[in-house]
Amino acid sequence: MAPVIIAKDLYKRYPGFPPVLKGVNISVEPGELVAIMGPSGCGKSTMLHVLGMLHAPDSGTLEILGTDVLAFDREQTAAFRRGNMGFVMQSSNLFDHSTVFENVEFPLIYEKVPPEERWERVIRALELVRLSARVHYRSNRLSGGEQQRVAIARAMVNNPRVLLADEPTGALDARTSRVVMENFRTLCHSGGVAMIMVTHDPSMADFCDSIYTLDDGILNCRKHDLSFKEHGHAQAGHLLDGPPRHMRAACVMGRFPEPTGMTAAQDILRLHAAGVLFRVYSTHGAGLAALGGSEQYALPLPVRRVGWLHSFRALAALMSGGRDFRTSAGTLWHELPLRREPGALLTRLASLACGALLARWAREDDLELLYAPSAHGQATAAWTASRMSGIPFAFGVRTQDTRRSTVSLGIKMRDALFVRCDTEATRTFLREQFPDIPEEKLVLLRDGLTLPPPAEDEAAIPAAPDAPRVTTILAAGALRPEKGYADLLRACAALKALNIPFALRIAGPGSSLRLRWLAWRLGLRRQVSFPGHVPHERMPEEYRGADIFVAPGYAAGHMDGLPSALQEAMLSGCAIVATDMPGQAEIIRSGRNGLLVPQRQPEALAKALQRLMEDPETARTLGRQAQEDARTLFDSDTDAPALVRLFLSARGTAEKMTPPQKNS
């Protein structure tokens, strides 16, 4: 591959001063990381400015990307520099009161990149420097190292072929400097970016493939190692490209990201990485823009939101759709699968308006499939948009979705391309309730794991204690009555009466006042703690610190699903005690990978806990088997491709509607 930069006999002198550059020659390969060193005032920055087309040399030749850039006029120089080069200076030069996203987005706005493309480009640039989690932070809240990494992302967001850096680590501590240099090396070697860096620090220069010293205006080579080319690198200029796109589908969500839980976000990320998911449509949520809009959202996928600010657009889409829609609003008004109850009229109108706007968006985005992970509001909006646009739709039915009236489910299932069920109990229920629905349309795909498997030395399988110890019991989930935490507290009171030492932690969002009051009445104040909502990234610490995980929920007149915390606890190797709800009974085999107990029976729960506390070897055996079963039952490498295949089955089924021509 031809060199990216070829400079020959560059000469530069400022009036009234001796020559700074005296015939500089350098050639830089794609993917090469070059360091230029030398004493202060020797002309390193001048050389960088000449190579960056900021200053013109007095004589010599300079070719960048095979083009004689010295022949450009001012406008051509600026356009070439914007399109092919990135700059990182010693000072990050961020806008202090703007967010990380806004700082990195700025070059894209200047280049008039469409808004729908900016979000993914910015997130991918931040992922290169491992800062996507800070996308909504204001830059003045970042550390110095983080600010410099944002500056690198801003320099990379336009997919430059050449990156020029002037003392990029000069103001950073040693540890942060190493992180920044590792980022630079990864960017160059993996993305084919040619980088020239000026530095005084020999330890930073050691990260580079080539090292030059500038002395008395002459450039001398001290190191020239191009062994990185043996490993290959990505095609230059395509470092920020997303995965190859195989189809254009959109996921219709309620609130996104969800306040709790990571299951939907993980599914969306996997579908996007597989090249089948193109957009997320959120039917709830404020935000002045249609993209981004959440302080928690950091996935490389744009979100269009139907918040209250867009309600007028939704109504306008409904009223002006007319003959543009395949099915009229009047027809859908009578078919809309909603229950007849107080307030249903307004709900029906809102669903029609939301569906009309989604239909418009789906046509604009040239979608091939609309998919709703939940069976009610989201699926109704997707169903409406599908009937109006002719684009197929599919949806998921979670166990908790069966709590509500199932009249609307049958209507949507009839028209859906496929229906994803999260448990076998859900699929059995739907087969019994709707025998006319083809069985092959109901597909069992359990939720994937939202945490990576623990390392071998991190598995929460405790070693045999040398002396009696306090057993740690963990329960996690929203603090709602049907989660059965009151029964768990009563079971723990029975353990205390037997003088069995333990500590109970009940983690989850929601009000804990009633549970705290019950714990006080049962004399468990010292044994029970309520840490509240624990961020998802900190849950592995909770599992590692637990000996027993308890899922004490019960079905309050309806089925309940499979808690994601139970899946994660199994993967972490905790000994499991769970009630025999249908979803939990599918994966917990009593005596094999945990213990099952009847619902709403604190005495049985206490006996199961006592058994594991008094027999640690059994607890370890059950924990090891639970961990092994979790790797098989919730294997994302198997389930994610299965969901992708379901999406791909929609290709070619969309009935693309051509808007009717108006009579002249």
XYZ file of C-alpha atoms in Angstrom:
664
model
C 0.000 0.000 0.000
C 1.327 3.444 -0.933
C 2.551 5.776 1.842
C 0.013 8.230 3.201
C 2.514 11.079 3.544
C 5.611 11.680 1.416
C 7.570 14.845 2.249
C 10.807 15.703 0.443
C 13.282 18.519 1.039
C 10.934 20.657 3.129
C 12.511 24.013 3.919
C 10.983 26.623 6.223
C 12.311 29.912 7.526
C 10.525 32.721 9.384
C 11.639 36.285 8.572
C 14.373 37.485 10.882
C 15.203 34.010 12.209
C 17.534 31.218 11.123
C 16.002 28.331 9.108
C 13.767 26.009 11.140
C 13.573 23.117 8.649
C 16.538 22.362 6.416
C 15.469 19.755 3.920
C 13.185 17.467 5.943
C 12.339 14.088 4.356
C 9.762 11.661 5.781
C 7.468 8.899 4.531
C 4.576 7.591 6.654
C 2.719 4.341 5.956
C -0.989 3.657 6.634
C -1.384 2.504 10.242
C 2.047 3.798 11.264
C 2.478 5.670 14.544
C 5.377 8.153 14.307
C 7.024 10.146 17.102
C 9.066 13.294 16.474
C 11.382 14.284 19.310
C 13.877 17.053 19.925
C 14.724 19.940 22.255
C 12.368 22.855 22.731
C 12.515 25.362 19.898
C 13.997 22.932 17.377
C 10.993 23.214 15.019
C 8.895 20.137 15.888
C 5.622 22.082 15.989
C 6.537 23.926 12.807
C 7.103 20.625 11.050
C 3.749 19.343 12.318
C 2.021 22.507 11.047
C 3.624 22.118 7.630
C 2.580 18.461 7.393
C -0.913 19.472 8.547
C -1.150 22.127 5.804
C -1.480 24.893 8.390
C 1.761 26.540 7.193
C 3.244 26.390 3.714
C 6.918 25.444 3.321
C 9.289 27.777 1.483
C 10.376 24.931 -0.756
C 10.105 21.168 -1.133
C 7.271 18.781 -2.032
C 4.468 17.325 0.065
C 2.130 14.572 -1.079
C -0.718 13.394 1.161
C -2.853 10.483 -0.001
C -1.181 10.663 -3.382
C -2.112 14.325 -3.916
C 0.215 17.315 -4.280
C -1.384 19.388 -1.548
C 0.966 22.368 -2.076
C -0.869 23.097 -5.332
C -4.170 23.742 -3.533
C -5.646 27.181 -2.998
C -6.949 28.188 0.429
C -10.447 26.750 -0.003
C -9.153 23.470 -1.420
C -6.649 23.182 1.418
C -9.327 23.690 4.059
C -11.679 21.174 2.416
C -8.924 18.540 2.080
C -7.848 19.054 5.674
C -11.404 18.759 7.013
C -12.106 15.592 5.064
C -8.872 13.710 5.646
C -7.031 14.999 8.712
C -7.554 15.188 12.460
C -5.690 17.286 15.035
C -5.076 16.675 18.748
C -3.303 19.462 20.606
C -1.752 19.582 24.079
C -4.844 21.366 25.356
C -8.076 19.499 24.687
C -9.873 22.767 23.727
C -13.314 21.414 24.633
C -16.418 23.544 25.115
C -16.619 23.487 28.911
C -20.390 23.676 29.321
C -21.262 21.369 26.443
C -21.714 17.636 26.766
C -19.225 15.092 25.527
C -21.643 14.284 22.702
C -21.906 17.927 21.635
C -18.124 18.363 21.647
C -17.522 15.320 19.465
C -20.516 16.088 17.233
C -19.303 19.580 16.316
C -17.133 18.585 13.305
C -20.056 16.587 11.887
C -22.354 19.616 12.107
C -19.728 21.701 10.347
C -19.520 19.075 7.596
C -23.354 19.055 7.323
C -23.629 15.362 8.211
C -27.361 14.507 8.523
C -28.605 14.335 12.144
C -29.712 10.708 11.795
C -26.085 9.709 11.088
C -24.389 11.746 13.810
C -25.425 9.723 16.848
C -23.880 6.452 15.681
C -20.706 8.142 14.451
C -20.192 9.954 17.768
C -20.838 6.862 19.884
C -18.451 4.760 17.811
C -15.752 7.424 18.090
C -16.206 7.464 21.877
C -16.101 3.673 21.977
C -12.660 3.808 20.366
C -11.371 5.717 23.406
C -13.586 3.789 25.860
C -15.710 6.801 26.838
C -19.177 6.015 25.455
C -20.502 5.771 29.022
C -19.672 9.500 29.468
C -21.583 10.639 26.383
C -24.030 12.819 28.359
C -21.497 14.265 30.833
C -20.523 17.905 30.574
C -16.877 18.185 29.632
C -16.005 20.231 32.728
C -16.975 17.214 34.860
C -14.314 15.015 33.247
C -10.780 14.369 34.417
C -7.863 15.672 32.382
C -7.254 12.262 30.841
C -10.913 11.882 29.915
C -10.955 15.333 28.315
C -7.962 14.413 26.207
C -9.649 11.197 25.124
C -12.724 13.225 24.119
C -10.415 15.406 22.014
C -9.087 12.247 20.355
C -12.651 11.077 19.634
C -13.463 14.500 18.164
C -10.405 14.260 15.932
C -11.445 10.769 14.816
C -15.166 11.344 14.249
C -14.708 12.362 10.602
C -12.794 9.156 9.815
C -9.465 10.913 9.125
C -6.706 9.150 7.228
C -4.051 11.255 8.971
C -3.886 12.226 12.658
C -1.478 14.911 13.916
C -0.875 15.374 17.661
C 1.218 18.012 19.438
C 2.267 16.880 22.927
C -1.060 15.072 23.522
C 0.114 13.635 26.872
C 2.092 16.638 28.090
C -0.444 17.617 30.774
C -1.361 14.079 31.865
C -0.083 11.811 34.617
C 1.947 8.728 33.708
C -0.905 6.236 34.045
C -3.349 8.280 31.953
C -0.639 8.945 29.382
C -0.140 5.212 28.911
C -3.886 4.721 28.431
C -3.996 7.506 25.827
C -1.000 6.079 23.946
C -2.506 2.609 23.963
C -5.640 4.167 22.449
C -3.537 5.852 19.763
C -1.763 2.625 18.911
C -5.056 0.740 18.676
C -6.538 3.437 16.440
C -3.584 3.326 14.073
C -3.020 -0.403 13.872
C -6.683 -1.402 13.738
C -7.954 1.432 11.563
C -5.083 2.123 9.194
C -4.726 5.706 10.442
C -1.315 7.319 9.967
C -0.366 9.385 13.006
C 2.506 11.804 13.622
C 3.028 12.891 17.206
C 5.374 15.477 18.689
C 6.601 14.583 22.189
C 9.390 15.209 24.680
C 8.724 12.029 26.645
C 10.862 9.016 25.617
C 8.471 6.604 27.369
C 5.616 7.843 25.169
C 7.769 7.573 22.070
C 8.379 3.917 22.879
C 4.723 3.246 21.992
C 5.423 4.371 18.418
C 6.487 2.338 15.414
C 8.951 4.963 14.196
C 10.918 7.564 16.131
C 12.584 10.594 14.533
C 14.667 13.337 16.121
C 14.729 16.875 14.763
C 18.119 18.461 15.327
C 19.265 21.721 13.787
C 16.514 21.516 11.176
C 17.495 18.008 10.045
C 15.252 14.971 10.651
C 17.052 11.791 11.698
C 15.486 8.328 12.074
C 16.215 6.410 15.284
C 13.648 3.616 14.916
C 11.615 2.322 11.985
C 9.586 -0.800 12.750
C 6.737 -1.714 10.389
C 6.078 -5.166 11.814
C 2.504 -4.105 12.615
C 1.724 -4.490 8.900
C 2.179 -8.242 9.197
C -0.991 -8.452 11.290
C -3.054 -6.375 8.885
C -5.492 -3.625 9.806
C -8.925 -2.405 8.934
C -9.401 -0.481 5.730
C -8.349 3.086 6.299
C -11.180 5.580 6.540
C -13.717 2.988 7.693
C -12.838 2.710 11.367
C -16.179 4.167 12.468
C -18.328 2.175 10.081
C -21.021 0.091 11.708
C -21.611 -3.596 11.058
C -22.693 -4.663 7.553
C -26.422 -4.029 7.246
C -28.492 -7.009 6.129
C -31.946 -5.469 6.614
C -33.687 -2.387 8.015
C -35.787 -3.168 11.073
C -36.925 -0.965 13.948
C -37.639 -1.853 17.567
C -40.738 -0.199 19.057
C -40.166 0.436 22.759
C -42.108 2.168 25.508
C -39.618 4.077 27.636
C -36.107 3.593 26.353
C -33.787 2.918 27.955
C -35.872 1.213 30.600
C -35.473 2.640 34.133
C -34.533 -0.826 35.395
C -33.309 -3.912 33.632
C -30.891 -4.339 30.774
C -32.572 -7.137 28.807
C -34.077 -4.932 26.077
C -30.885 -2.891 25.679
C -28.803 -6.058 25.311
C -31.186 -7.482 22.691
C -31.104 -4.222 20.757
C -27.308 -4.090 20.869
C -27.007 -7.683 19.615
C -29.514 -7.127 16.800
C -27.738 -3.955 15.739
C -24.333 -5.690 15.811
C -25.820 -8.411 13.580
C -26.797 -5.769 11.021
C -30.579 -6.200 11.183
C -31.734 -3.415 13.525
C -31.700 0.081 12.087
C -33.693 2.277 14.476
C -35.379 2.386 17.875
C -38.787 4.044 18.093
C -39.721 5.034 21.642
C -43.433 5.675 22.235
C -42.797 7.552 25.492
C -40.266 10.105 26.522
C -39.616 13.796 26.388
C -36.678 15.399 24.673
C -36.430 18.299 22.266
C -34.730 16.161 19.608
C -35.689 12.916 17.987
C -32.245 11.438 18.560
C -30.616 10.444 21.833
C -32.422 12.217 24.609
C -31.639 10.048 27.625
C -28.842 10.478 30.108
C -28.535 6.706 30.316
C -28.487 5.881 26.621
C -25.081 5.131 25.110
C -25.690 2.567 22.353
C -24.582 3.238 18.756
C -28.168 3.347 17.505
C -30.370 6.431 16.990
C -33.695 6.727 18.824
C -36.773 8.533 17.518
C -39.152 9.431 20.324
C -42.905 9.976 20.324
C -42.937 12.183 23.394
C -45.495 14.815 24.252
C -43.561 17.345 22.198
C -44.254 15.203 19.134
C -47.940 14.581 19.888
C -49.009 17.293 17.455
C -46.934 15.645 14.726
C -48.605 12.338 15.536
C -52.080 13.837 15.292
C -51.125 15.598 12.074
C -49.889 12.305 10.641
C -53.197 10.695 11.576
C -55.375 13.472 10.148
C -53.369 14.011 6.938
C -52.625 10.376 6.149
C -55.728 9.909 4.052
C -55.149 7.686 1.091
C -51.424 7.437 1.868
C -52.222 4.701 4.396
C -53.027 1.184 3.252
C -55.695 0.854 5.969
C -57.737 3.906 6.921
C -57.885 5.330 10.422
C -61.651 4.752 10.442
C -61.246 1.036 9.831
C -58.563 0.706 12.494
C -60.701 2.662 14.948
C -63.101 -0.268 15.075
C -60.464 -3.002 14.859
C -58.013 -1.539 17.361
C -57.332 -4.235 19.986
C -58.125 -2.305 23.160
C -60.449 -3.179 25.989
C -63.738 -1.305 26.355
C -63.383 0.450 29.698
C -63.345 4.016 31.080
C -60.626 6.027 29.365
C -60.391 3.623 26.429
C -61.566 6.331 23.999
C -58.557 8.546 24.701
C -56.233 5.533 24.716
C -57.636 4.441 21.362
C -57.046 7.883 19.851
C -53.495 8.055 21.262
C -52.664 4.608 19.881
C -53.963 5.534 16.439
C -51.993 8.788 16.417
C -48.819 7.057 17.629
C -49.225 4.300 15.062
C -49.758 6.841 12.283
C -46.527 8.632 13.165
C -44.640 5.328 13.361
C -46.049 4.393 9.947
C -44.714 7.667 8.530
C -41.309 7.078 10.119
C -41.224 3.472 8.911
C -41.878 4.610 5.356
C -39.255 7.362 5.627
C -36.677 4.886 6.953
C -37.644 2.281 4.329
C -38.129 -0.375 7.018
C -38.680 -4.063 6.412
C -39.929 -5.014 9.899
C -41.383 -3.439 13.054
C -40.681 -5.372 16.248
C -42.128 -4.707 19.712
C -40.577 -6.612 22.655
C -43.748 -6.228 24.751
C -47.265 -7.322 23.893
C -49.479 -4.387 24.831
C -48.919 -0.656 24.222
C -45.772 -1.093 22.157
C -47.195 -3.966 20.128
C -50.464 -2.083 19.559
C -48.551 0.888 18.136
C -46.506 -1.461 15.929
C -49.661 -3.291 14.807
C -51.333 0.002 13.883
C -48.253 1.206 11.992
C -48.045 -2.133 10.180
C -51.685 -2.028 9.077
C -51.251 1.545 7.844
C -47.926 1.052 6.049
C -48.037 -2.563 4.856
C -44.729 -3.276 6.623
C -44.807 -6.566 8.586
C -44.534 -6.546 12.345
C -43.727 -8.981 15.138
C -43.819 -8.767 18.901
C -42.818 -10.532 22.060
C -45.080 -11.841 24.803
C -43.570 -11.861 28.246
C -45.146 -13.806 31.055
C -46.318 -10.656 32.802
C -48.118 -9.578 29.614
C -50.646 -12.369 30.202
C -51.868 -10.648 33.375
C -53.970 -8.228 31.347
C -56.892 -8.974 29.059
C -55.866 -11.324 26.269
C -58.585 -10.213 23.819
C -56.165 -7.907 22.003
C -53.418 -10.540 21.908
C -55.335 -12.752 19.499
C -55.896 -9.914 17.013
C -52.227 -8.940 17.022
C -51.025 -12.557 16.935
C -53.128 -13.191 13.845
C -51.354 -10.418 11.934
C -47.845 -10.839 13.373
C -45.031 -12.415 11.415
C -43.863 -14.222 14.570
C -44.468 -14.051 18.324
C -41.536 -14.443 20.684
C -42.299 -16.124 24.035
C -39.953 -15.681 26.998
C -40.857 -18.963 28.757
C -42.357 -22.306 27.841
C -45.211 -21.515 30.231
C -46.046 -18.426 28.165
C -46.025 -20.376 24.921
C -48.234 -23.099 26.422
C -50.669 -20.470 27.694
C -50.924 -18.840 24.255
C -51.435 -22.189 22.514
C -54.289 -23.009 24.879
C -55.902 -19.561 24.647
C -55.570 -19.221 20.863
C -55.675 -22.680 19.260
C -56.300 -21.171 15.815
C -52.855 -19.474 15.780
C -50.284 -21.641 13.926
C -47.990 -23.239 16.465
C -44.861 -22.459 14.435
C -45.607 -18.750 14.826
C -44.982 -19.036 18.601
C -41.215 -19.124 19.158
C -39.553 -19.771 22.518
C -36.533 -17.516 23.022
C -35.586 -16.814 26.623
C -33.977 -13.540 27.604
C -30.218 -13.553 27.217
C -27.777 -12.874 30.009
C -27.099 -9.216 30.693
C -23.839 -9.819 32.572
C -20.730 -11.572 31.239
C -19.829 -14.924 32.795
C -17.528 -14.480 35.813
C -13.895 -15.444 35.598
C -13.044 -18.789 37.117
C -11.523 -17.181 40.182
C -14.517 -14.831 40.608
C -17.301 -17.413 40.733
C -19.358 -17.028 43.866
C -18.926 -20.623 45.007
C -17.540 -20.309 48.547
C -14.774 -22.491 49.807
C -15.425 -24.778 52.758
C -15.154 -22.651 55.913
C -12.819 -23.615 58.716
C -15.238 -22.243 61.301
C -18.915 -21.320 61.507
C -19.605 -18.166 59.560
C -22.502 -15.830 58.865
C -24.341 -16.911 55.723
C -25.167 -14.084 53.319
C -28.589 -14.342 51.667
C -29.384 -12.121 48.674
C -32.695 -11.249 47.016
C -32.887 -8.763 44.139
C -35.748 -7.214 42.195
C -38.318 -4.448 42.331
C -39.826 -4.077 45.799
C -43.354 -5.156 44.887
C -45.671 -7.416 46.936
C -45.694 -10.254 44.384
C -41.913 -10.582 44.708
C -42.544 -12.326 48.033
C -40.047 -10.441 50.180
C -42.468 -10.415 53.122
C -42.494 -14.232 53.022
C -38.691 -14.188 52.913
C -38.549 -11.982 56.016
C -40.868 -14.361 57.883
C -38.686 -17.305 56.848
C -35.621 -15.467 58.144
C -37.396 -14.826 61.443
C -37.759 -18.605 61.775
C -34.012 -18.996 61.128
C -33.239 -16.456 63.822
C -35.401 -18.371 66.276
C -33.140 -21.396 65.615
C -30.035 -19.263 66.368
C -28.713 -19.688 62.809
C -26.425 -16.745 61.941
C -27.212 -14.992 58.643
C -27.294 -11.618 56.914
C -30.031 -10.777 54.391
C -29.758 -8.151 51.649
C -32.851 -7.176 49.629
C -31.732 -5.008 46.706
C -34.061 -3.323 44.266
C -35.885 -0.136 43.333
C -39.068 0.922 45.094
C -40.220 1.903 48.556
C -38.891 -0.331 51.349
C -40.890 1.248 54.206
C -43.331 -1.639 54.623
C -40.583 -4.220 54.466
C -38.465 -2.269 56.952
C -41.444 -2.061 59.280
C -42.023 -5.815 58.983
C -38.329 -6.519 59.627
C -38.492 -4.340 62.767
C -41.593 -6.166 63.999
C -39.898 -9.535 63.417
C -36.758 -8.444 65.254
C -34.561 -8.569 62.142
C -33.235 -5.025 62.043
C -29.639 -6.132 62.582
C -29.808 -9.016 60.119
C -31.529 -7.276 57.167
C -30.311 -4.438 54.939
C -31.987 -2.647 52.028
C -29.332 -1.111 49.740
C -32.007 0.147 47.319
C -31.458 0.162 43.592
C -28.009 -1.236 42.785
C -26.614 -0.154 39.366
C -26.420 -3.058 36.969
C -22.652 -2.846 36.641
C -22.309 -3.345 40.417
C -24.544 -6.401 40.643
C -21.653 -8.867 40.096
C -20.245 -7.675 43.435
C -23.554 -8.502 45.096
C -23.608 -12.008 43.622
C -19.986 -12.667 44.543
C -20.703 -11.663 48.136
C -23.762 -13.930 48.463
C -23.870 -17.564 49.556
C -27.555 -18.121 48.712
C -29.803 -16.314 46.251
C -33.545 -16.398 46.944
C -36.375 -15.769 44.452
C -39.459 -15.919 46.723
C -42.059 -14.493 44.316
C -45.601 -15.741 43.922
C -48.315 -15.571 41.251
C -50.924 -13.101 42.436
C -53.759 -14.543 40.347
C -51.618 -14.653 37.217
C -48.381 -16.046 35.903
C -45.065 -14.409 36.600
C -41.963 -14.576 34.469
C -38.335 -15.490 34.921
C -36.454 -12.792 36.879
C -33.240 -11.660 35.210
C -31.604 -11.498 38.652
C -32.238 -15.237 39.056
C -30.498 -15.913 35.745
C -27.524 -13.773 36.754
C -27.293 -15.401 40.198
C -27.219 -18.837 38.582
C -24.421 -17.747 36.268
C -22.493 -16.413 39.271
C -22.624 -19.811 40.986
C -24.901 -18.911 43.896
C -26.911 -21.651 45.569
C -30.529 -20.992 44.534
C -33.761 -21.214 46.497
C -36.841 -20.319 44.434
C -40.592 -20.714 44.563
C -42.322 -22.989 42.075
C -43.745 -20.345 39.756
C -43.981 -21.651 36.155
C -41.091 -19.603 34.753
C -38.764 -20.415 37.641
C -39.744 -24.085 37.708
C -38.668 -24.390 34.066
C -35.012 -23.790 34.876
C -34.668 -24.772 38.544
C -34.670 -28.530 39.099
C -35.024 -29.107 42.814
C -32.055 -31.032 44.149
C -30.087 -30.597 40.909
C -29.300 -26.883 40.477
C -31.257 -25.399 43.370
C -34.193 -25.947 45.672
C -37.831 -25.283 44.764
C -40.402 -24.537 47.450
C -44.157 -23.874 47.293
C -45.307 -20.287 46.905
C -46.532 -18.281 49.916
C -45.143 -20.775 52.447
C -42.490 -19.113 54.657
C -42.039 -22.330 56.655
C -40.971 -24.301 53.558
C -38.697 -21.440 52.531
C -37.064 -21.426 55.968
C -36.439 -25.186 55.822
C -34.771 -24.912 52.404
C -32.520 -22.097 53.623
C -31.687 -24.021 56.784
C -30.747 -27.081 54.745
C -28.228 -25.138 52.650
C -26.823 -23.302 55.671
C -26.210 -26.520 57.577
C -24.810 -28.383 54.559
C -22.335 -26.088 52.725
C -21.150 -28.909 50.475
C -24.667 -29.333 49.059
C -24.863 -25.568 48.539
C -21.589 -25.596 46.601
C -22.702 -28.555 44.471
C -26.018 -26.877 43.610
C -24.223 -23.617 42.830
C -21.785 -25.287 40.456
C -24.608 -27.057 38.626
C -26.658 -23.840 38.435
C -23.698 -22.096 36.867
C -23.262 -24.857 34.308
C -26.979 -24.915 33.459
C -27.097 -21.126 33.094
C -24.381 -21.202 30.449
C -26.536 -23.637 28.441
C -30.036 -22.268 29.090
C -29.183 -18.623 28.476
C -26.573 -18.955 25.769
C -26.598 -15.679 23.844
C -24.414 -17.235 21.155
C -27.365 -19.503 20.356
C -30.416 -17.346 21.139
C -29.219 -14.109 19.523
C -28.624 -15.727 16.086
C -32.036 -17.397 16.369
C -33.671 -13.986 16.859
C -31.646 -12.580 13.962
C -32.929 -15.397 11.723
C -36.486 -14.513 12.696
C -35.835 -10.913 11.670
C -34.286 -11.945 8.377
C -37.365 -14.023 7.613
C -39.215 -10.727 7.135
C -37.153 -9.743 4.115
C -39.281 -9.567 1.027
C -42.585 -9.839 2.928
C -43.180 -6.109 3.244
C -45.945 -4.870 0.980
C -44.402 -1.598 -0.055
C -47.168 0.903 -0.613
C -46.855 3.506 -3.339
C -48.801 6.632 -2.410
C -51.669 7.125 -4.818
C -51.328 9.814 -7.433
C -53.615 12.754 -7.034
C -55.888 13.563 -9.918
C -54.620 16.445 -11.935
